[in-house]
Backbone as XML, in Angstrom:
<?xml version="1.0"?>
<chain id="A" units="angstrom">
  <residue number="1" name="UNK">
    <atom name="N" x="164.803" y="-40.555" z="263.840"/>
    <atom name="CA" x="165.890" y="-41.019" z="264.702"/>
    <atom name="C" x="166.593" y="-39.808" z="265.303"/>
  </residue>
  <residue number="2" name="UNK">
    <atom name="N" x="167.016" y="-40.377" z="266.854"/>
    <atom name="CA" x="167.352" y="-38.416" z="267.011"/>
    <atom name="C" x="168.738" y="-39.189" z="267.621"/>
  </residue>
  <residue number="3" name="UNK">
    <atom name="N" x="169.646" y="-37.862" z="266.410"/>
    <atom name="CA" x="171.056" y="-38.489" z="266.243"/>
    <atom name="C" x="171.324" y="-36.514" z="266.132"/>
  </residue>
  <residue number="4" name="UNK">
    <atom name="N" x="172.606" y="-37.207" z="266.129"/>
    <atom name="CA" x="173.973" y="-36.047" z="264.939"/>
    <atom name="C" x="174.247" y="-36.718" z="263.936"/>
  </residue>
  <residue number="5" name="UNK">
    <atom name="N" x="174.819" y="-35.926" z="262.355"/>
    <atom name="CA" x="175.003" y="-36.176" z="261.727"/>
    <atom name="C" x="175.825" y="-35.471" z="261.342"/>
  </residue>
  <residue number="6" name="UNK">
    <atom name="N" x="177.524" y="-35.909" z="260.801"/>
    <atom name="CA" x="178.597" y="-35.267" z="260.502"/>
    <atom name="C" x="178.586" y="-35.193" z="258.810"/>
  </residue>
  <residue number="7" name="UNK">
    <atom name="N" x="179.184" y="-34.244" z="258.393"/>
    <atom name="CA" x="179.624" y="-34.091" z="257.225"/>
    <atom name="C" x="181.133" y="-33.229" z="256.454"/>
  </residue>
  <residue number="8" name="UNK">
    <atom name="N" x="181.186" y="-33.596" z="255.311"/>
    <atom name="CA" x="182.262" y="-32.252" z="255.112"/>
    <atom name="C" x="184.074" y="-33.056" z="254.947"/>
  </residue>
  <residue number="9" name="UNK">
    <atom name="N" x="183.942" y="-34.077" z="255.366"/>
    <atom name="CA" x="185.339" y="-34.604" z="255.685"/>
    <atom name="C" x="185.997" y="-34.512" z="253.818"/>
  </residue>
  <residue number="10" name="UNK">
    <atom name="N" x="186.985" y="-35.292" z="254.336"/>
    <atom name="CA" x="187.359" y="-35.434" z="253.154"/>
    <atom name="C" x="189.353" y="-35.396" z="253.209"/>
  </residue>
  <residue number="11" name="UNK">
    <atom name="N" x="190.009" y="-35.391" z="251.754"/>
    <atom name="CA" x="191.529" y="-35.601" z="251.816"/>
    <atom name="C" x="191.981" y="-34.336" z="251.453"/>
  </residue>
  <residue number="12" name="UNK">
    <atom name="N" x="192.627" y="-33.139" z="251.966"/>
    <atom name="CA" x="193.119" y="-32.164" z="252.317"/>
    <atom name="C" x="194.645" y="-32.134" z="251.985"/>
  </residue>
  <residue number="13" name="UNK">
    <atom name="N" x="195.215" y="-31.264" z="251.246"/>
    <atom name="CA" x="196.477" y="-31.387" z="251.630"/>
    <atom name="C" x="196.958" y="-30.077" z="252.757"/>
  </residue>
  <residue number="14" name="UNK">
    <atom name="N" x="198.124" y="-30.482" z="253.016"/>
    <atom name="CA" x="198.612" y="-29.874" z="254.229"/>
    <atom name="C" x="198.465" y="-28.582" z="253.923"/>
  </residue>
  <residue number="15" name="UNK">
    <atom name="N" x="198.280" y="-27.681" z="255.122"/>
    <atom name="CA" x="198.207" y="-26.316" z="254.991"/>
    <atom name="C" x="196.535" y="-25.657" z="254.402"/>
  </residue>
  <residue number="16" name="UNK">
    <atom name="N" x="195.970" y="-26.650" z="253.802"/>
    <atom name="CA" x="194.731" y="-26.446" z="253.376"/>
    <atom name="C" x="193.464" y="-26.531" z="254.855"/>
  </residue>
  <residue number="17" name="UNK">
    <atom name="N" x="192.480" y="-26.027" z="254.085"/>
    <atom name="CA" x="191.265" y="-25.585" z="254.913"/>
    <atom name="C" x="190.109" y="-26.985" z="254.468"/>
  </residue>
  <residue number="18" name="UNK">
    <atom name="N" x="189.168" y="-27.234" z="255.798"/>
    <atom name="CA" x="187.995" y="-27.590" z="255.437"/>
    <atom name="C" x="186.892" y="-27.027" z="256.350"/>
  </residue>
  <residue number="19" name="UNK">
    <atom name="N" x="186.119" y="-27.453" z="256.104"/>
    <atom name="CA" x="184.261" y="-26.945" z="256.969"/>
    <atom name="C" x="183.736" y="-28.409" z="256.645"/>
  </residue>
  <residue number="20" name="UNK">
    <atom name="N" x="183.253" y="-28.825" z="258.845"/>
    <atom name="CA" x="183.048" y="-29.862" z="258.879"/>
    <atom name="C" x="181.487" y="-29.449" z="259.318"/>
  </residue>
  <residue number="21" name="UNK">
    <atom name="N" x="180.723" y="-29.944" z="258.999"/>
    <atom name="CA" x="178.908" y="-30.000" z="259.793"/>
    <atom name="C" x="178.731" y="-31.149" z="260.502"/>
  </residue>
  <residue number="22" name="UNK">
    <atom name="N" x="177.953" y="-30.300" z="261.914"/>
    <atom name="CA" x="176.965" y="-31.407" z="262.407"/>
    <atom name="C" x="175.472" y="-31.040" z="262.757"/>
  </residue>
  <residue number="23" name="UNK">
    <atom name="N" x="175.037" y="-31.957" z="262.042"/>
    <atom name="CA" x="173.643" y="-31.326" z="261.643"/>
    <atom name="C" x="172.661" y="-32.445" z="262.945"/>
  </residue>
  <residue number="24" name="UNK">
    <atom name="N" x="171.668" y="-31.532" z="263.495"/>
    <atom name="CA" x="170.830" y="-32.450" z="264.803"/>
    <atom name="C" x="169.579" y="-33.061" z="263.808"/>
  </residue>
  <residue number="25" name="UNK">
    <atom name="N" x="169.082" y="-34.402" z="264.053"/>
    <atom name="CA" x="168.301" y="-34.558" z="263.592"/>
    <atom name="C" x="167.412" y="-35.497" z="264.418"/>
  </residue>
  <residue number="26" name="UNK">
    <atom name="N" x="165.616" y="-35.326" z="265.099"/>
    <atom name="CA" x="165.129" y="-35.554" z="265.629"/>
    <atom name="C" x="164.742" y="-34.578" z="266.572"/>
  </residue>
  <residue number="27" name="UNK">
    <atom name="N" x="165.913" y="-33.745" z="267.051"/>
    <atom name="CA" x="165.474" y="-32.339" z="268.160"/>
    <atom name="C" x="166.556" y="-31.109" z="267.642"/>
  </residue>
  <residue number="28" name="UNK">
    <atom name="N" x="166.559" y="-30.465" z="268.721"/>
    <atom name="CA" x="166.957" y="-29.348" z="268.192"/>
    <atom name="C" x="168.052" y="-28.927" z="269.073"/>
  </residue>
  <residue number="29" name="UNK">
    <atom name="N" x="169.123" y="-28.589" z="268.471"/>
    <atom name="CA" x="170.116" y="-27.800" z="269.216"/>
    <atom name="C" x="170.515" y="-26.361" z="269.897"/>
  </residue>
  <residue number="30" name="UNK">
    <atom name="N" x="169.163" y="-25.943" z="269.640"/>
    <atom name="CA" x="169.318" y="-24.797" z="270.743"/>
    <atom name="C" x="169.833" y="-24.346" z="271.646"/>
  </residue>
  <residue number="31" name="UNK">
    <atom name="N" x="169.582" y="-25.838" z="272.743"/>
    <atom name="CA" x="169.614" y="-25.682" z="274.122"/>
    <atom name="C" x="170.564" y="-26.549" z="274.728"/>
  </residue>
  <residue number="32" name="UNK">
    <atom name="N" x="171.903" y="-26.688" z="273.831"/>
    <atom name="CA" x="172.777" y="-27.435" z="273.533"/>
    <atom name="C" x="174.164" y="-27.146" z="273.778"/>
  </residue>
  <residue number="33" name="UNK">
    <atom name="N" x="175.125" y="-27.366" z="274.520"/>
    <atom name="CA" x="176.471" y="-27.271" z="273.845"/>
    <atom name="C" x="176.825" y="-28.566" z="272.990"/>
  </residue>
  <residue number="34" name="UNK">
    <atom name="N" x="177.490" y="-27.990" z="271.433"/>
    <atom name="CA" x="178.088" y="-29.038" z="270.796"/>
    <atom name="C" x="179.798" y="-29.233" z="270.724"/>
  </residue>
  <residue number="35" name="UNK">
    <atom name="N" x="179.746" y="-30.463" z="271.159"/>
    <atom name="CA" x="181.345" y="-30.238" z="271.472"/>
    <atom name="C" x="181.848" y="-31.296" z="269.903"/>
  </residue>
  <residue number="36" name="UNK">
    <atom name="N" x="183.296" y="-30.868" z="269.481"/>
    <atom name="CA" x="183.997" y="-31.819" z="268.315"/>
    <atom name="C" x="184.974" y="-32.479" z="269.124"/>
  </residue>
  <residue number="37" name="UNK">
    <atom name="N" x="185.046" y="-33.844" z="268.636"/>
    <atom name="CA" x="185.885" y="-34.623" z="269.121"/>
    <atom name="C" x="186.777" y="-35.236" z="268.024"/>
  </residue>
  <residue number="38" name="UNK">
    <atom name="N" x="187.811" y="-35.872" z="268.204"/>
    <atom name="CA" x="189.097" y="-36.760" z="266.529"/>
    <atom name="C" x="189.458" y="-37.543" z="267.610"/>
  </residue>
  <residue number="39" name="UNK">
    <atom name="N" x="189.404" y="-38.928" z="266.816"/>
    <atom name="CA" x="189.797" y="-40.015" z="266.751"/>
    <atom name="C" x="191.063" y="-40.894" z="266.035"/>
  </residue>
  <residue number="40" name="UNK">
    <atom name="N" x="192.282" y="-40.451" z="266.029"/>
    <atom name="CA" x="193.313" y="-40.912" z="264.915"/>
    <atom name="C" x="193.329" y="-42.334" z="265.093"/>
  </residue>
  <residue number="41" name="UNK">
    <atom name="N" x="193.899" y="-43.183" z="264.334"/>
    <atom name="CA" x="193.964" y="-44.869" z="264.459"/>
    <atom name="C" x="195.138" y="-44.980" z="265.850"/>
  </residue>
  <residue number="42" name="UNK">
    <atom name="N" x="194.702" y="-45.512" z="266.852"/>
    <atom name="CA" x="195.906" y="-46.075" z="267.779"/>
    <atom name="C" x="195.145" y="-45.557" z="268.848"/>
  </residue>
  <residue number="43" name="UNK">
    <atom name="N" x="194.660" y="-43.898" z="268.842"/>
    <atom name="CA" x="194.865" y="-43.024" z="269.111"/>
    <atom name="C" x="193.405" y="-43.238" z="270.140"/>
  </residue>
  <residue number="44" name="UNK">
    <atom name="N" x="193.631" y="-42.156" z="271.644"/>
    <atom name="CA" x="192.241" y="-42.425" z="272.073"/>
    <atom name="C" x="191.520" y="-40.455" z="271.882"/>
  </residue>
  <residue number="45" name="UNK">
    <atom name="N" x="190.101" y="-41.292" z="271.849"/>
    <atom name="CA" x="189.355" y="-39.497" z="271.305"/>
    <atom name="C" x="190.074" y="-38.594" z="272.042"/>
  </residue>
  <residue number="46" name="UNK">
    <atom name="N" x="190.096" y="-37.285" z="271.278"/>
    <atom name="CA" x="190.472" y="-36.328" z="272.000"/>
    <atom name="C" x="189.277" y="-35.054" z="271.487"/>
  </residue>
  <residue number="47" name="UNK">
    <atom name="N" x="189.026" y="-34.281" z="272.001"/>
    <atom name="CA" x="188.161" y="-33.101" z="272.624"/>
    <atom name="C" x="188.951" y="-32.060" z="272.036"/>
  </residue>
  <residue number="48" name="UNK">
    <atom name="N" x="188.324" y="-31.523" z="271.036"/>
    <atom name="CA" x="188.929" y="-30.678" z="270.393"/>
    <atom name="C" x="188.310" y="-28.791" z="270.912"/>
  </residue>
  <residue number="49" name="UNK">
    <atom name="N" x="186.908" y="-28.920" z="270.432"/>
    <atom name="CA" x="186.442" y="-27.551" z="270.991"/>
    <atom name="C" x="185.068" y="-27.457" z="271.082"/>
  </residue>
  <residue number="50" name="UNK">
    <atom name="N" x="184.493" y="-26.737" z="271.792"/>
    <atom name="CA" x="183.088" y="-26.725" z="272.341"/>
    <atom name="C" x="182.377" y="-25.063" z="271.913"/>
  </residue>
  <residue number="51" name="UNK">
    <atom name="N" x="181.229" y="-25.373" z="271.316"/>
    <atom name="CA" x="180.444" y="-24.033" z="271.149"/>
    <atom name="C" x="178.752" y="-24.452" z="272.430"/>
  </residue>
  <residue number="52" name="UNK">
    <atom name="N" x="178.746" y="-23.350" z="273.174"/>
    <atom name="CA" x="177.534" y="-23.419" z="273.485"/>
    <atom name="C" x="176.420" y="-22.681" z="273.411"/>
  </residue>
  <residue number="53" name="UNK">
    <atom name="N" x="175.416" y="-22.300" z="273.478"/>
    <atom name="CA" x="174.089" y="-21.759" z="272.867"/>
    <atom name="C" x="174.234" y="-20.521" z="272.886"/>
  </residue>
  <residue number="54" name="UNK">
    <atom name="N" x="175.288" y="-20.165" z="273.464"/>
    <atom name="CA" x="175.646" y="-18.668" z="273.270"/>
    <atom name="C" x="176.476" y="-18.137" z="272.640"/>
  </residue>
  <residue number="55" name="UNK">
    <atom name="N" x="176.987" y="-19.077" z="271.761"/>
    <atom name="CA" x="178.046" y="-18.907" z="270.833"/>
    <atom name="C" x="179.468" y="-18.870" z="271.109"/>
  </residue>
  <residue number="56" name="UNK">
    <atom name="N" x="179.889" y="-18.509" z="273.196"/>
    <atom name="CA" x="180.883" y="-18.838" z="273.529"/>
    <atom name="C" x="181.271" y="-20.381" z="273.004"/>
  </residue>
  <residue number="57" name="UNK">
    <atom name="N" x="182.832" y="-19.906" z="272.751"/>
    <atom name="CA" x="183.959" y="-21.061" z="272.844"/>
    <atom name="C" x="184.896" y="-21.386" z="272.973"/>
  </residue>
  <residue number="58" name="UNK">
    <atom name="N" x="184.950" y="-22.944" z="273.299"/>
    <atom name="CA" x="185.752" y="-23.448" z="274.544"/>
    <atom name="C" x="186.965" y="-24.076" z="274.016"/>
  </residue>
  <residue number="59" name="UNK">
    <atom name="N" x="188.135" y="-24.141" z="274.021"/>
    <atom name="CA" x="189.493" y="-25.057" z="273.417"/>
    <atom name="C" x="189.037" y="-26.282" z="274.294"/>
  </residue>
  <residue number="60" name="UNK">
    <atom name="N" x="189.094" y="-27.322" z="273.837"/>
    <atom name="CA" x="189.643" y="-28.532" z="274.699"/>
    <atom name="C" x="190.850" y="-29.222" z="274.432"/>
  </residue>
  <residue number="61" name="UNK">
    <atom name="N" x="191.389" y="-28.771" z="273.483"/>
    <atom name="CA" x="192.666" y="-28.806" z="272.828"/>
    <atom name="C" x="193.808" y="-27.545" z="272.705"/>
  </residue>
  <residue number="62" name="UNK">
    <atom name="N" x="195.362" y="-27.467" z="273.756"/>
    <atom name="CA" x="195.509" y="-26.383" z="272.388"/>
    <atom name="C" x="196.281" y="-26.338" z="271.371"/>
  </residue>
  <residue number="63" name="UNK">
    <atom name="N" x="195.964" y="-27.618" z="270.687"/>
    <atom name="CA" x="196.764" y="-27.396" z="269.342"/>
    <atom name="C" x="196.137" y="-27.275" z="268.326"/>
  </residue>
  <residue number="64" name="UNK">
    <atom name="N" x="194.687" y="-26.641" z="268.395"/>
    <atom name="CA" x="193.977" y="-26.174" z="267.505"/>
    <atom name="C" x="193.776" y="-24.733" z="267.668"/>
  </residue>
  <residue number="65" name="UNK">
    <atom name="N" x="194.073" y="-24.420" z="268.637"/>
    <atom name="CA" x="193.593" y="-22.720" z="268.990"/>
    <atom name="C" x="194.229" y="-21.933" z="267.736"/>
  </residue>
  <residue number="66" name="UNK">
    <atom name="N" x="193.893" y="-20.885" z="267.236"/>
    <atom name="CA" x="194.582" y="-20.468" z="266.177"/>
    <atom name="C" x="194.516" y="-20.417" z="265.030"/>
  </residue>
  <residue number="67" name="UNK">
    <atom name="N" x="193.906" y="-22.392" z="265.106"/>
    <atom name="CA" x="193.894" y="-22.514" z="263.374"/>
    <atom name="C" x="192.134" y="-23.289" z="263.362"/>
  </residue>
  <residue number="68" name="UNK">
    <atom name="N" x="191.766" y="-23.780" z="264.284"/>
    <atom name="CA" x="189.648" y="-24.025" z="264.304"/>
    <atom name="C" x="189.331" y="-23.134" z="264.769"/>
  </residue>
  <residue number="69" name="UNK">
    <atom name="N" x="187.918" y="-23.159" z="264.348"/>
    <atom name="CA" x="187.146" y="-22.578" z="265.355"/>
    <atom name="C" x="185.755" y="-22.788" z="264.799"/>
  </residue>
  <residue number="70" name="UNK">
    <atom name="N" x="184.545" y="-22.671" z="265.694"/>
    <atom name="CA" x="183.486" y="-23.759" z="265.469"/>
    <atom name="C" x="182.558" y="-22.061" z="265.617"/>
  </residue>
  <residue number="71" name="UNK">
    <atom name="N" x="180.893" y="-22.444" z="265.052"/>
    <atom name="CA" x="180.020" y="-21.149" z="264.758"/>
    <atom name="C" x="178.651" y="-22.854" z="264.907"/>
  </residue>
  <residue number="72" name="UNK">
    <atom name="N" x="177.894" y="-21.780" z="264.965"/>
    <atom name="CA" x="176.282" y="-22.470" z="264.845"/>
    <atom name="C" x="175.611" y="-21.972" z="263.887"/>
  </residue>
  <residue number="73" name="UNK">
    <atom name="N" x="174.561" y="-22.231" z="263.660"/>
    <atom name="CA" x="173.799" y="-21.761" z="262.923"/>
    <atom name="C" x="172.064" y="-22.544" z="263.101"/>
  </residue>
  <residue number="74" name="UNK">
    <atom name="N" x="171.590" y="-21.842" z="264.014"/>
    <atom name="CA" x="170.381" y="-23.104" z="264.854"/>
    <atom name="C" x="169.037" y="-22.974" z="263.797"/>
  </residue>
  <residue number="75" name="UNK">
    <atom name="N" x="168.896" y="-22.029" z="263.091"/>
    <atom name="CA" x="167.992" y="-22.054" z="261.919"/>
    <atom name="C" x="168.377" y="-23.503" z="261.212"/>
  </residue>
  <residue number="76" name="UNK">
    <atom name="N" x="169.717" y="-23.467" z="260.846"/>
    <atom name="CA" x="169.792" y="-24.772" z="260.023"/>
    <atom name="C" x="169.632" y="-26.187" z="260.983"/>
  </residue>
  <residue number="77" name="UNK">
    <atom name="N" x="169.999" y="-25.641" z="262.407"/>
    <atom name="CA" x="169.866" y="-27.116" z="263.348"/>
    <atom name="C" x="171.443" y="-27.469" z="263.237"/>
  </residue>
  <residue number="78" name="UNK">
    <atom name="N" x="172.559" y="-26.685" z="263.132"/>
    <atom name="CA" x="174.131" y="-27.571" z="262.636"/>
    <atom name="C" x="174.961" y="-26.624" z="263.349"/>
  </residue>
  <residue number="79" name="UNK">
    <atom name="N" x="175.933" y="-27.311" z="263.563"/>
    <atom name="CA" x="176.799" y="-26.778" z="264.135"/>
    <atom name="C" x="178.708" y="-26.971" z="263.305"/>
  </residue>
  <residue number="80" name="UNK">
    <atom name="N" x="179.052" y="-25.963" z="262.853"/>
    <atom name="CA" x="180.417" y="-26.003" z="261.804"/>
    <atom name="C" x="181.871" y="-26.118" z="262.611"/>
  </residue>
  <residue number="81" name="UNK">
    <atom name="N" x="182.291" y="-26.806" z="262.120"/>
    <atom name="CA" x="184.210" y="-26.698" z="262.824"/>
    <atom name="C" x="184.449" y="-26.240" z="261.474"/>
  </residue>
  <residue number="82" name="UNK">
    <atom name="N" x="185.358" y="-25.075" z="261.356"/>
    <atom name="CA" x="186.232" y="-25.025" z="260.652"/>
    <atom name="C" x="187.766" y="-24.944" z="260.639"/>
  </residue>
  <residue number="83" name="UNK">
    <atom name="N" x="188.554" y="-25.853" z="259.682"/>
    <atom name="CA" x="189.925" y="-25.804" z="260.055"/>
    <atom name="C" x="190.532" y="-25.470" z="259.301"/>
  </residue>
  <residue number="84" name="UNK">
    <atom name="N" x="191.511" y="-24.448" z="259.604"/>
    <atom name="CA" x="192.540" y="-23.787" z="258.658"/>
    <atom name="C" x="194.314" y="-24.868" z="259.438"/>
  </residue>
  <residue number="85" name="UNK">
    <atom name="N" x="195.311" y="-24.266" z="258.019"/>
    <atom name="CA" x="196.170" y="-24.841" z="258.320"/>
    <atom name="C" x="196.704" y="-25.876" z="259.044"/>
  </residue>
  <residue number="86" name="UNK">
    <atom name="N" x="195.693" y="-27.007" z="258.240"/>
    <atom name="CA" x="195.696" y="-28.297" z="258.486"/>
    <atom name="C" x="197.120" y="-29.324" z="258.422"/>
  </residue>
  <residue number="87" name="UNK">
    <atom name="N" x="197.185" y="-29.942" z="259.029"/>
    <atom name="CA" x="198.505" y="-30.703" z="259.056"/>
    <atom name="C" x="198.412" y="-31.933" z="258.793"/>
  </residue>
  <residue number="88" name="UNK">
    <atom name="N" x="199.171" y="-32.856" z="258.939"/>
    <atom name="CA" x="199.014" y="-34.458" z="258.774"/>
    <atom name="C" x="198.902" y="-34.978" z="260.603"/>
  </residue>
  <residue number="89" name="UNK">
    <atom name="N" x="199.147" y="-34.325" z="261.375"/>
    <atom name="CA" x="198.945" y="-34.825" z="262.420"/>
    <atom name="C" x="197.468" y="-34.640" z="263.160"/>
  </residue>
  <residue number="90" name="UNK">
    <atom name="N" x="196.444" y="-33.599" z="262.190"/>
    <atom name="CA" x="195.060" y="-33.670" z="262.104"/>
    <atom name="C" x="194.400" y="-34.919" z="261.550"/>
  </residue>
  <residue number="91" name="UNK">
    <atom name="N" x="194.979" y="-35.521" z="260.978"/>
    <atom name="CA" x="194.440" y="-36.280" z="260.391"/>
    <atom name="C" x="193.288" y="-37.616" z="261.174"/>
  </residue>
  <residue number="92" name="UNK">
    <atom name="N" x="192.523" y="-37.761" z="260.863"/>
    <atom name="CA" x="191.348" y="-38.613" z="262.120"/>
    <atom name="C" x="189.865" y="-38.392" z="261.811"/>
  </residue>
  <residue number="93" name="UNK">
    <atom name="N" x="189.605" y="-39.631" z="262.642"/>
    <atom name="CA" x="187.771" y="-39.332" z="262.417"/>
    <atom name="C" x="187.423" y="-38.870" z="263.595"/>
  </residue>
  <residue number="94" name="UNK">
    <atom name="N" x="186.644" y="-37.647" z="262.544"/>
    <atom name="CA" x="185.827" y="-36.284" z="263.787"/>
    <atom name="C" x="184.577" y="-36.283" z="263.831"/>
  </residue>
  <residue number="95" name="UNK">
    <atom name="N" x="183.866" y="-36.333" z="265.191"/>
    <atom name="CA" x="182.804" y="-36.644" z="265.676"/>
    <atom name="C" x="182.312" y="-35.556" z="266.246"/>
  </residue>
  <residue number="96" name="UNK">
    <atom name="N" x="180.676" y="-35.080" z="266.330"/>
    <atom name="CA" x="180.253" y="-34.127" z="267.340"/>
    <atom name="C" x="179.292" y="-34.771" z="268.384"/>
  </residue>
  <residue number="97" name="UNK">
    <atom name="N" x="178.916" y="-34.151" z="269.624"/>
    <atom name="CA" x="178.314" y="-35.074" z="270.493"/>
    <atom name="C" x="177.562" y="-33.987" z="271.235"/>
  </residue>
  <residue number="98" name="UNK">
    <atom name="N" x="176.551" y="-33.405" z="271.350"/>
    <atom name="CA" x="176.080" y="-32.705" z="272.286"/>
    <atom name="C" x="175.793" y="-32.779" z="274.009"/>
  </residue>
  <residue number="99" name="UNK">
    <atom name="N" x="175.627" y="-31.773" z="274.475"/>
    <atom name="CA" x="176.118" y="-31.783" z="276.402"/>
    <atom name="C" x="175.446" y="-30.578" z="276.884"/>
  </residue>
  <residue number="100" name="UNK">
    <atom name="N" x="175.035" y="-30.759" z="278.189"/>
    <atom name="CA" x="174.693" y="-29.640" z="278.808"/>
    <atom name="C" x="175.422" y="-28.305" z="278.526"/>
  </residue>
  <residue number="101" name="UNK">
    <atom name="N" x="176.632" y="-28.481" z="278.954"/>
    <atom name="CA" x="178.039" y="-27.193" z="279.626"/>
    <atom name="C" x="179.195" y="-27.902" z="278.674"/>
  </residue>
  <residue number="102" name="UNK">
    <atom name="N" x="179.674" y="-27.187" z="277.860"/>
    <atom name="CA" x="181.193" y="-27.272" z="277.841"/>
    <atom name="C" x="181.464" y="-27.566" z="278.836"/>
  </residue>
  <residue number="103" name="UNK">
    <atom name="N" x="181.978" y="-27.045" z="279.825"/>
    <atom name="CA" x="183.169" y="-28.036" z="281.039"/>
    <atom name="C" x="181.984" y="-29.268" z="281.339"/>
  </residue>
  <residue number="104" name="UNK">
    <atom name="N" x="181.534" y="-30.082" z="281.105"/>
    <atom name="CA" x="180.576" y="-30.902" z="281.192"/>
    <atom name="C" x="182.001" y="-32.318" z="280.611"/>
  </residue>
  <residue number="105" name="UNK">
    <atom name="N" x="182.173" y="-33.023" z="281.525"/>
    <atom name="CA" x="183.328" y="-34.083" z="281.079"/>
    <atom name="C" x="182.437" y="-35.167" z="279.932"/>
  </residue>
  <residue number="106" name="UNK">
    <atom name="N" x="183.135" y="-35.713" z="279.150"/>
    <atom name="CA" x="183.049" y="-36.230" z="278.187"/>
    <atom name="C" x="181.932" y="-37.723" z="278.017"/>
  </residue>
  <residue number="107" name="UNK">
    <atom name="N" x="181.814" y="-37.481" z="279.252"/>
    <atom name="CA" x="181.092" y="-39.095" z="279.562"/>
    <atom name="C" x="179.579" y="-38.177" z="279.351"/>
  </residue>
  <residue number="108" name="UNK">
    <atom name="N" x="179.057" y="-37.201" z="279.543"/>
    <atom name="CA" x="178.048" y="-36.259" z="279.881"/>
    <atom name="C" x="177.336" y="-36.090" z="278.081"/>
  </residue>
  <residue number="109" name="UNK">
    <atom name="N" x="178.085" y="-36.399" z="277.199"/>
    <atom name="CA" x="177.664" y="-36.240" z="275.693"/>
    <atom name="C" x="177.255" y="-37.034" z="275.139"/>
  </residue>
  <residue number="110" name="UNK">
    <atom name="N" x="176.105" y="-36.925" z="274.495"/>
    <atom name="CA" x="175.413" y="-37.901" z="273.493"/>
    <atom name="C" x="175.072" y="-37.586" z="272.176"/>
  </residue>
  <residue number="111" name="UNK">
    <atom name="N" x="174.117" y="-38.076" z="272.040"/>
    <atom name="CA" x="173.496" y="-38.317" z="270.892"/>
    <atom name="C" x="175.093" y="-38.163" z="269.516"/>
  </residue>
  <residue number="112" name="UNK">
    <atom name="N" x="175.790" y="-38.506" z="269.554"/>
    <atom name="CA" x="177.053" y="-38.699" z="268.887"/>
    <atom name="C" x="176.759" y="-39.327" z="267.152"/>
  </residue>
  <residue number="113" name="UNK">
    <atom name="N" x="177.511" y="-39.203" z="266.648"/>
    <atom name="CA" x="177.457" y="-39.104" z="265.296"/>
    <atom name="C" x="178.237" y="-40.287" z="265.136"/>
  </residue>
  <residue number="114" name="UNK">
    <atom name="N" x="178.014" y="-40.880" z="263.214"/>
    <atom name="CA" x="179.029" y="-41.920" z="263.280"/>
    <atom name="C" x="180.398" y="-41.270" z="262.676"/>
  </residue>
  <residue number="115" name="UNK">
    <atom name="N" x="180.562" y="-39.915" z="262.365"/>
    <atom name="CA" x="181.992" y="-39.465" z="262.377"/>
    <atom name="C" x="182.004" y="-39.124" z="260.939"/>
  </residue>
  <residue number="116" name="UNK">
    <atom name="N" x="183.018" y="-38.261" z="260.774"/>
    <atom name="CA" x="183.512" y="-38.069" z="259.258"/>
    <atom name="C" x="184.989" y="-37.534" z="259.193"/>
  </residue>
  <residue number="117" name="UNK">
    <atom name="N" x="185.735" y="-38.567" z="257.973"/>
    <atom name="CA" x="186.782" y="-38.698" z="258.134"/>
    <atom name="C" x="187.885" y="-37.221" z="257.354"/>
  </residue>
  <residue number="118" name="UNK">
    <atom name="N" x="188.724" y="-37.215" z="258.199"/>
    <atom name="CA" x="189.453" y="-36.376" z="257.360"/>
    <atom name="C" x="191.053" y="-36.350" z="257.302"/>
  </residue>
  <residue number="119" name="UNK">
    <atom name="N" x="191.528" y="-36.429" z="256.294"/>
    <atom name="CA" x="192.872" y="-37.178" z="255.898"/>
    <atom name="C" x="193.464" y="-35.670" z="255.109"/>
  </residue>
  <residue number="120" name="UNK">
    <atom name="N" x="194.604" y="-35.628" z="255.593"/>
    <atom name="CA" x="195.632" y="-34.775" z="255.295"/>
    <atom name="C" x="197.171" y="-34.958" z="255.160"/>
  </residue>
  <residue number="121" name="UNK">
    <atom name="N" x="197.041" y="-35.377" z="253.969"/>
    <atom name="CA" x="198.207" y="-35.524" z="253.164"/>
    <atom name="C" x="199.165" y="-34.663" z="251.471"/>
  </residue>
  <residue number="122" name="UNK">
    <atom name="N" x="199.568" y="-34.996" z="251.436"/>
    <atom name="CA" x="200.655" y="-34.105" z="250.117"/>
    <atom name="C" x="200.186" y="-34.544" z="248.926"/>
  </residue>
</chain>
């Protein structure tokens, strides 16, 4: 099946760190930008940050600049968000979706994952 597959979520308390994966399965992400997206309840997706095959990356957010930041690793086929100084207003299900281009608008991404949740509380 050629998907993404998220991992890594989990309940965090504030100020704490996690490492989220999205691992390609069916092809290969090489030739890929992978962008992360969060979903809070109410809330509509928002576009957090984009790595593309060159390891440049992109904010689509900036209230993550600072404290994510995303790496590849195409031997493994995955692509990592990691987040430091996590808050409760992080809190949401985070998705990756691959795309031609970072500036590539959001409708342009597929093969999407079913998400993994991550909750940040005291």
């Amino acid at each position: 099946q050629v998907q993404l597959v998220e991992s890594g979520g989990g309940v965090v308390q504030p100020g704490g760190s996690l490492k989220l994966s999205c691992t390609a399965s069916g092809f290969t992400l090489d030739y890929y930008a992978v962008g992360w997206f969060r979903q809070a309840p109410g809330a509509e997706r928002e576009g957090i940050i984009c790595i593309n095959e060159r390891d440049e990356i992109r904010y689509l957010t900036e209230s993550v600049e600072g404290r994510f930041t995303a790496s590849r690793d195409n031997y493994r086929n995955t692509v990592y968000l990691e987040m430091n100084s996590l808050n409760p207003a992080d809190t949401a299900l985070y998705s990756c979706g691959a795309v031609g281009y970072c500036s590539d608008p959001v409708e342009r991404y597929g093969y999407w994952g079913q998400g993994t949740q991550v909750t940040v509380r005291a």
